[in-house]
Amino acid sequence: MGNKVATFTEEQLEEYQDCTFFTRKEIKRVFKKFREINPSVVPRTMTGTEPITVKVPCDQIARMAELKENPFRHRICSVFSRDGGGISFEDFLDMLSAFSEQAPRDIKVAYAFRIYDFDNDQYLGTEDLAKAVQHLTRDELTADEISLVCSKVLEEGDVDDDGKLSLGEFEHVITRAPDFLSNFHIRV
């Protein structure tokens, strides 16, 4: 039997398992995926502070196969990066956990809301909705068409008529999208 180097301590694995929707095996698979993005930056062992201090640049995360075709890839990185200075392993683990098939609907809705909230004001206003529509349609709609879509979304979802969607209003709108859960996931 050879000496196997532990990537994480038992305590770390327990904590990650408690804080995510992953098994130990999946956590190790997530680490392998993280390390493959930039093996010269990410060490083989993460038993100290490395899971929060070692960071991979967001542009490298955005190029990974699971995100590279996603029109929100840069926004996703921004939302999951705790300090905006790249993605740590713990950020990456949080991101993939939120996008996992095991994550409950309310977690997915909350993160989708944050991804669409481009100005980070905790509401989806007309500008946020317009940017989301532009991303979703890859800039194929005219300004008038985007405006029409935004006004229809607000007409349907803005229950309190304040010209923007709160998280609760967004959740109500998104519940009517049957493909939301199937599209808001990344397989590990």
XYZ file of N, CA and C in Angstrom:
564
model
N 0.828 -1.186 0.000
C 0.000 0.000 0.000
C 0.869 1.245 0.000
N 0.561 2.167 -0.884
C 1.316 3.406 -0.959
C 0.721 4.448 -0.031
N 1.494 5.456 0.222
C 0.988 6.563 1.039
C 0.174 7.478 0.150
N -1.080 7.634 0.499
C -1.965 8.492 -0.278
C -2.043 9.857 0.406
N -1.779 10.892 -0.345
C -1.820 12.243 0.198
C -3.278 12.701 0.253
N -3.697 13.180 1.403
C -5.065 13.656 1.563
C -5.206 15.056 0.976
N -6.231 15.230 0.175
C -6.503 16.536 -0.407
C -7.092 17.467 0.644
N -8.004 16.930 1.462
C -8.680 17.695 2.504
C -8.574 16.941 3.825
N -8.741 17.657 4.926
C -8.829 17.001 6.228
C -10.222 16.394 6.358
N -10.381 15.481 7.278
C -11.701 14.889 7.540
C -12.695 15.976 7.935
N -12.224 16.939 8.743
C -13.109 18.025 9.190
C -13.589 18.865 8.006
N -12.676 19.145 7.085
C -13.073 19.923 5.899
C -14.132 19.168 5.100
N -13.883 17.873 4.865
C -14.850 17.088 4.090
C -16.214 17.052 4.768
N -16.218 16.897 6.091
C -17.485 16.902 6.829
C -18.195 18.245 6.675
N -17.429 19.329 6.811
C -18.013 20.668 6.682
C -18.563 20.893 5.275
N -17.798 20.503 4.262
C -18.263 20.675 2.882
C -19.511 19.844 2.615
N -19.549 18.658 3.176
C -20.712 17.813 2.987
C -21.938 18.425 3.678
N -21.721 19.020 4.852
C -22.817 19.658 5.585
C -23.326 20.921 4.900
N -22.440 21.635 4.213
C -22.774 22.943 3.635
C -23.154 22.882 2.159
N -23.089 21.714 1.555
C -23.414 21.589 0.132
C -24.417 20.460 -0.060
N -24.729 20.193 -1.303
C -25.632 19.097 -1.650
C -24.834 17.942 -2.250
N -23.562 17.840 -1.860
C -22.657 16.837 -2.412
C -22.246 15.785 -1.391
N -21.938 14.607 -1.909
C -21.320 13.554 -1.113
C -19.816 13.812 -1.087
N -19.092 13.078 -0.250
C -17.632 13.206 -0.203
C -17.015 12.925 -1.570
N -17.500 11.887 -2.213
C -16.981 11.513 -3.528
C -17.188 12.651 -4.535
N -18.363 13.261 -4.499
C -18.644 14.376 -5.411
C -17.781 15.591 -5.087
N -17.529 15.830 -3.802
C -16.668 16.949 -3.399
C -15.269 16.753 -3.975
N -14.771 15.542 -3.914
C -13.449 15.237 -4.480
C -13.459 15.398 -5.997
N -14.576 15.044 -6.628
C -14.700 15.217 -8.076
C -14.726 16.701 -8.440
N -15.407 17.507 -7.611
C -15.445 18.956 -7.819
C -14.029 19.523 -7.687
N -13.281 19.053 -6.698
C -11.902 19.526 -6.539
C -11.067 19.178 -7.767
N -11.216 17.963 -8.265
C -10.456 17.542 -9.445
C -10.761 18.469 -10.626
N -12.039 18.786 -10.800
C -12.454 19.701 -11.877
C -11.843 21.090 -11.668
N -11.851 21.565 -10.411
C -11.283 22.872 -10.077
C -9.787 22.887 -10.379
N -9.090 21.857 -9.967
C -7.639 21.792 -10.169
C -7.282 21.717 -11.649
N -8.099 21.021 -12.433
C -7.838 20.884 -13.879
C -7.916 22.230 -14.599
N -8.653 23.180 -14.051
C -8.780 24.498 -14.685
C -7.431 25.210 -14.698
N -6.693 25.103 -13.587
C -5.380 25.751 -13.519
C -4.474 24.988 -12.535
N -3.890 23.854 -12.990
C -3.076 23.033 -12.085
C -1.810 23.724 -11.583
N -1.357 24.754 -12.259
C -0.153 25.444 -11.790
C -0.459 26.372 -10.606
N -1.731 26.715 -10.414
C -2.133 27.586 -9.310
C -2.726 26.777 -8.148
N -3.494 25.749 -8.474
C -4.216 24.973 -7.463
C -3.352 23.799 -6.986
N -2.981 23.787 -5.697
C -2.157 22.697 -5.175
C -2.948 21.393 -5.035
N -2.221 20.287 -4.916
C -2.868 18.967 -4.754
C -3.513 18.808 -3.386
N -2.972 19.475 -2.383
C -3.555 19.389 -1.041
C -4.105 20.749 -0.640
N -5.245 20.696 0.020
C -5.938 21.921 0.416
C -6.302 21.829 1.898
N -5.369 21.392 2.714
C -5.666 21.125 4.124
C -5.532 22.350 5.026
N -4.994 23.422 4.517
C -4.859 24.656 5.312
C -5.883 25.678 4.875
N -5.396 26.890 4.588
C -6.297 27.970 4.165
C -6.480 28.008 2.644
N -5.824 27.105 1.927
C -5.870 27.125 0.460
C -7.287 27.133 -0.130
N -8.264 26.425 0.471
C -9.607 26.437 -0.146
C -10.243 27.816 -0.261
N -9.760 28.779 0.546
C -10.317 30.136 0.418
C -9.301 31.139 -0.114
N -8.009 30.823 -0.022
C -6.996 31.796 -0.444
C -6.496 31.568 -1.862
N -6.469 30.329 -2.327
C -6.018 30.044 -3.692
C -7.190 30.305 -4.627
N -6.960 31.174 -5.610
C -8.053 31.566 -6.506
C -7.674 31.383 -7.968
N -8.666 30.983 -8.732
C -8.520 30.854 -10.172
C -9.238 32.059 -10.779
N -8.604 32.740 -11.730
C -9.258 33.902 -12.350
C -10.618 33.544 -12.969
N -11.552 34.476 -12.847
C -12.909 34.247 -13.358
C -12.935 33.933 -14.852
N -12.046 34.547 -15.620
C -12.070 34.271 -17.060
C -11.718 32.817 -17.353
N -10.904 32.182 -16.502
C -10.585 30.761 -16.690
C -11.777 29.889 -16.286
N -12.472 30.269 -15.232
C -13.676 29.536 -14.813
C -14.732 29.633 -15.921
N -14.892 30.810 -16.492
C -15.897 31.033 -17.534
C -15.623 30.217 -18.789
N -14.377 29.773 -18.969
C -14.029 28.968 -20.149
C -14.213 27.468 -19.928
N -14.555 27.050 -18.713
C -14.727 25.614 -18.495
C -15.922 25.122 -19.305
N -15.880 23.874 -19.717
C -16.877 23.312 -20.631
C -18.316 23.550 -20.167
N -18.556 23.437 -18.872
C -19.910 23.569 -18.340
C -20.447 24.989 -18.397
N -19.591 25.975 -18.562
C -20.043 27.370 -18.576
C -19.794 28.093 -19.893
N -18.877 27.615 -20.699
C -18.422 28.423 -21.838
C -19.521 28.826 -22.814
N -20.617 28.080 -22.888
C -21.719 28.454 -23.776
C -22.828 29.204 -23.051
N -22.694 29.352 -21.748
C -23.727 30.022 -20.966
C -23.590 31.534 -21.141
N -24.652 32.215 -21.576
C -24.552 33.661 -21.788
C -24.328 34.448 -20.494
N -24.550 33.815 -19.350
C -24.370 34.472 -18.049
C -23.081 34.046 -17.355
N -22.157 33.390 -18.062
C -20.957 32.813 -17.436
C -20.154 33.839 -16.624
N -19.981 35.044 -17.130
C -19.212 36.059 -16.391
C -20.002 36.557 -15.180
N -21.289 36.677 -15.344
C -22.136 37.102 -14.232
C -22.176 36.028 -13.141
N -22.230 34.766 -13.542
C -22.213 33.659 -12.588
C -20.933 33.725 -11.761
N -19.809 33.912 -12.423
C -18.529 34.021 -11.708
C -18.544 35.196 -10.743
N -19.092 36.296 -11.172
C -19.156 37.482 -10.323
C -20.001 37.227 -9.076
N -21.125 36.563 -9.242
C -22.023 36.295 -8.117
C -21.381 35.328 -7.117
N -20.663 34.331 -7.603
C -20.103 33.323 -6.702
C -18.727 33.677 -6.156
N -18.057 34.676 -6.721
C -16.764 35.107 -6.195
C -17.011 35.978 -4.973
N -16.523 35.550 -3.834
C -16.800 36.272 -2.583
C -16.217 37.670 -2.565
N -15.074 37.842 -3.232
C -14.429 39.159 -3.171
C -14.171 39.763 -4.546
N -14.644 39.121 -5.594
C -14.453 39.643 -6.941
C -13.053 39.444 -7.493
N -12.170 38.819 -6.713
C -10.790 38.629 -7.136
C -10.484 37.224 -7.618
N -11.447 36.565 -8.197
C -11.259 35.200 -8.664
C -12.162 34.266 -7.876
N -12.078 32.988 -8.220
C -12.920 31.971 -7.601
C -12.043 31.030 -6.776
N -12.321 30.971 -5.485
C -11.618 30.028 -4.617
C -12.288 28.657 -4.749
N -11.670 27.628 -4.180
C -12.304 26.315 -4.215
C -13.663 26.364 -3.522
N -13.750 27.036 -2.382
C -15.030 27.093 -1.681
C -16.092 27.837 -2.488
N -15.699 28.892 -3.221
C -16.629 29.580 -4.119
C -17.107 28.618 -5.206
N -16.160 27.886 -5.776
C -16.439 26.932 -6.854
C -17.379 25.834 -6.354
N -17.110 25.345 -5.156
C -17.948 24.311 -4.553
C -19.364 24.853 -4.336
N -19.477 26.076 -3.835
C -20.794 26.705 -3.649
C -21.530 26.832 -4.981
N -20.805 27.265 -6.008
C -21.403 27.450 -7.324
C -21.948 26.129 -7.858
N -21.111 25.097 -7.850
C -21.564 23.823 -8.396
C -22.639 23.191 -7.528
N -22.613 23.446 -6.237
C -23.657 22.934 -5.352
C -25.000 23.583 -5.688
N -24.996 24.894 -5.885
C -26.234 25.602 -6.231
C -26.785 25.151 -7.576
N -25.897 24.769 -8.475
C -26.308 24.310 -9.803
C -26.526 22.796 -9.865
N -26.342 22.101 -8.747
C -26.483 20.642 -8.761
C -27.956 20.245 -8.839
N -28.183 19.039 -9.291
C -29.557 18.549 -9.387
C -30.183 18.382 -8.007
N -29.357 18.201 -6.967
C -29.871 18.007 -5.613
C -30.257 19.325 -4.928
N -29.797 20.445 -5.440
C -30.102 21.738 -4.811
C -31.602 22.003 -4.904
N -32.194 22.444 -3.801
C -33.639 22.724 -3.835
C -33.968 23.948 -4.690
N -35.182 23.974 -5.102
C -35.684 25.025 -5.984
C -35.443 26.426 -5.427
N -35.665 26.639 -4.120
C -35.522 27.983 -3.549
C -34.075 28.472 -3.620
N -33.106 27.579 -3.504
C -31.691 27.963 -3.640
C -31.422 28.381 -5.083
N -31.911 27.594 -6.020
C -31.710 27.902 -7.438
C -32.357 29.239 -7.809
N -33.558 29.463 -7.302
C -34.270 30.713 -7.587
C -33.489 31.903 -7.023
N -33.001 31.763 -5.788
C -32.264 32.869 -5.156
C -31.002 33.201 -5.935
N -30.277 32.186 -6.405
C -29.069 32.460 -7.182
C -29.397 32.992 -8.570
N -30.439 32.480 -9.196
C -30.848 33.021 -10.501
C -31.182 34.497 -10.349
N -31.883 34.838 -9.274
C -32.226 36.235 -9.005
C -30.964 37.081 -8.889
N -29.990 36.609 -8.126
C -28.736 37.365 -7.960
C -27.988 37.498 -9.288
N -28.031 36.465 -10.111
C -27.349 36.511 -11.411
C -28.007 37.561 -12.312
N -29.333 37.654 -12.281
C -30.056 38.625 -13.107
C -30.024 40.038 -12.526
N -29.683 40.164 -11.254
C -29.639 41.479 -10.590
C -28.287 42.144 -10.875
N -28.139 42.648 -12.072
C -26.864 43.187 -12.539
C -26.365 44.366 -11.700
N -27.281 45.192 -11.178
C -26.845 46.352 -10.396
C -26.783 46.067 -8.888
N -27.045 44.821 -8.514
C -26.922 44.356 -7.118
C -27.751 45.178 -6.120
N -28.924 45.635 -6.544
C -29.761 46.413 -5.624
C -30.862 45.572 -4.970
N -30.819 44.272 -5.187
C -31.773 43.304 -4.636
C -33.169 43.420 -5.232
N -33.235 43.996 -6.424
C -34.458 44.043 -7.211
C -34.090 43.825 -8.666
N -35.044 43.338 -9.447
C -34.846 43.257 -10.887
C -35.660 44.380 -11.516
N -34.951 45.456 -11.832
C -35.588 46.598 -12.483
C -35.550 46.423 -13.991
N -36.017 47.422 -14.687
C -36.079 47.375 -16.143
C -34.696 47.159 -16.762
N -33.681 47.842 -16.227
C -32.326 47.674 -16.782
C -31.798 46.266 -16.567
N -32.050 45.682 -15.385
C -31.638 44.298 -15.128
C -32.332 43.351 -16.097
N -33.634 43.531 -16.246
C -34.403 42.662 -17.140
C -33.928 42.809 -18.583
N -33.642 44.040 -18.995
C -33.159 44.270 -20.363
C -31.822 43.560 -20.592
N -30.909 43.661 -19.615
C -29.621 42.969 -19.746
C -29.812 41.460 -19.784
N -30.720 40.949 -18.957
C -30.985 39.504 -18.948
C -31.531 39.054 -20.300
N -32.460 39.815 -20.853
C -33.032 39.474 -22.158
C -31.946 39.532 -23.239
N -31.098 40.547 -23.187
C -29.997 40.643 -24.155
C -29.092 39.429 -24.057
N -28.764 39.014 -22.847
C -27.924 37.829 -22.661
C -28.627 36.576 -23.193
N -29.899 36.423 -22.836
C -30.639 35.229 -23.234
C -30.826 35.121 -24.743
N -30.997 36.258 -25.383
C -31.234 36.245 -26.833
C -29.961 36.525 -27.627
N -28.860 36.655 -26.901
C -27.547 36.925 -27.516
C -27.611 38.151 -28.433
N -28.258 39.205 -27.927
C -28.371 40.505 -28.609
C -29.081 40.443 -29.953
N -30.016 39.510 -30.104
C -30.711 39.375 -31.386
C -32.012 40.172 -31.466
N -32.432 40.791 -30.358
C -33.667 41.577 -30.372
C -33.354 43.063 -30.500
N -34.292 43.773 -31.072
C -34.155 45.224 -31.168
C -34.452 45.830 -29.792
N -34.136 47.094 -29.628
C -34.409 47.799 -28.368
C -35.905 47.799 -28.065
N -36.737 47.967 -29.094
C -38.188 47.952 -28.899
C -38.678 46.582 -28.451
N -38.120 45.536 -29.037
C -38.520 44.177 -28.655
C -38.105 43.872 -27.208
N -36.918 44.308 -26.832
C -36.449 44.112 -25.456
C -37.347 44.866 -24.486
N -37.688 46.085 -24.836
C -38.567 46.902 -24.001
C -39.930 46.234 -23.829
N -40.451 45.661 -24.898
C -41.743 44.979 -24.855
C -41.666 43.764 -23.919
N -40.611 42.970 -24.042
C -40.448 41.799 -23.174
C -40.376 42.238 -21.708
N -39.592 43.269 -21.432
C -39.453 43.761 -20.057
C -40.786 44.243 -19.499
N -41.528 44.973 -20.299
C -42.819 45.468 -19.806
C -43.795 44.321 -19.578
N -43.754 43.296 -20.394
C -44.628 42.124 -20.208
C -44.249 41.368 -18.933
N -42.953 41.218 -18.689
C -42.498 40.540 -17.475
C -42.970 41.311 -16.247
N -42.803 42.627 -16.270
C -43.237 43.450 -15.136
C -44.764 43.442 -14.997
N -45.450 43.455 -16.109
C -46.916 43.407 -16.083
C -47.397 42.119 -15.406
N -46.730 41.018 -15.713
C -47.093 39.718 -15.137
C -46.649 39.570 -13.689
N -45.440 40.009 -13.374
C -44.848 39.687 -12.084
C -44.811 40.758 -11.030
N -44.916 42.012 -11.425
C -44.778 43.118 -10.467
C -46.077 43.323 -9.704
N -46.290 42.502 -8.691
C -47.537 42.490 -7.938
C -47.789 43.811 -7.217
N -46.755 44.425 -6.657
C -46.939 45.666 -5.890
C -46.789 46.931 -6.741
N -46.655 46.771 -8.047
C -46.591 47.901 -8.995
C -45.532 48.937 -8.665
N -44.349 48.478 -8.243
C -43.275 49.434 -7.953
C -42.261 49.524 -9.100
N -42.567 48.870 -10.228
C -41.703 48.973 -11.401
C -40.491 48.060 -11.371
N -40.477 47.100 -10.450
C -39.356 46.166 -10.342
C -39.837 44.888 -9.667
N -39.045 43.825 -9.811
C -39.390 42.547 -9.192
C -38.550 42.318 -7.944
N -39.219 41.972 -6.865
C -38.515 41.535 -5.655
C -38.202 40.052 -5.828
N -37.448 39.492 -4.913
C -37.154 38.061 -4.970
C -38.446 37.249 -4.946
N -39.376 37.617 -4.100
C -40.655 36.902 -4.019
C -41.437 36.966 -5.316
N -41.464 38.136 -5.940
C -42.168 38.282 -7.219
C -41.465 37.489 -8.311
N -40.141 37.511 -8.295
C -39.367 36.743 -9.267
C -39.653 35.252 -9.099
N -39.682 34.802 -7.841
C -39.952 33.388 -7.577
C -41.325 32.999 -8.118
N -42.295 33.872 -7.951
C -43.641 33.605 -8.468
C -43.629 33.494 -9.998
N -42.883 34.366 -10.651
C -42.786 34.336 -12.119
C -42.072 33.059 -12.574
N -40.991 32.729 -11.899
C -40.155 31.603 -12.330
C -40.859 30.263 -12.114
N -41.804 30.205 -11.164
C -42.539 28.956 -10.930
C -43.373 28.575 -12.147
N -43.665 29.536 -12.979
C -44.437 29.255 -14.196
C -43.564 28.821 -15.365
N -42.260 28.782 -15.140
C -41.331 28.336 -16.198
C -40.976 26.880 -15.931
N -41.627 25.950 -16.610
C -41.429 24.531 -16.309
C -40.000 24.040 -16.560
N -39.282 24.697 -17.433
C -37.923 24.235 -17.752
C -36.845 24.895 -16.895
N -37.233 25.749 -15.939
C -36.244 26.441 -15.119
C -35.326 25.463 -14.394
N -35.887 24.519 -13.663
C -35.067 23.587 -12.885
C -34.177 22.733 -13.774
N -34.687 22.309 -14.913
C -33.861 21.463 -15.778
C -32.743 22.244 -16.461
N -32.923 23.551 -16.618
C -31.879 24.363 -17.244
C -30.882 24.959 -16.252
N -31.268 25.047 -14.996
C -30.416 25.666 -13.978
C -29.630 24.577 -13.259
N -28.771 23.880 -14.001
C -27.941 22.862 -13.359
C -26.665 22.608 -14.145
N -25.685 22.135 -13.412
C -24.408 21.689 -13.961
C -24.150 20.314 -13.369
N -23.924 19.349 -14.208
C -23.648 17.987 -13.747
C -22.205 17.866 -13.299
N -21.986 17.197 -12.158
C -20.615 17.004 -11.645
C -20.121 15.632 -12.044
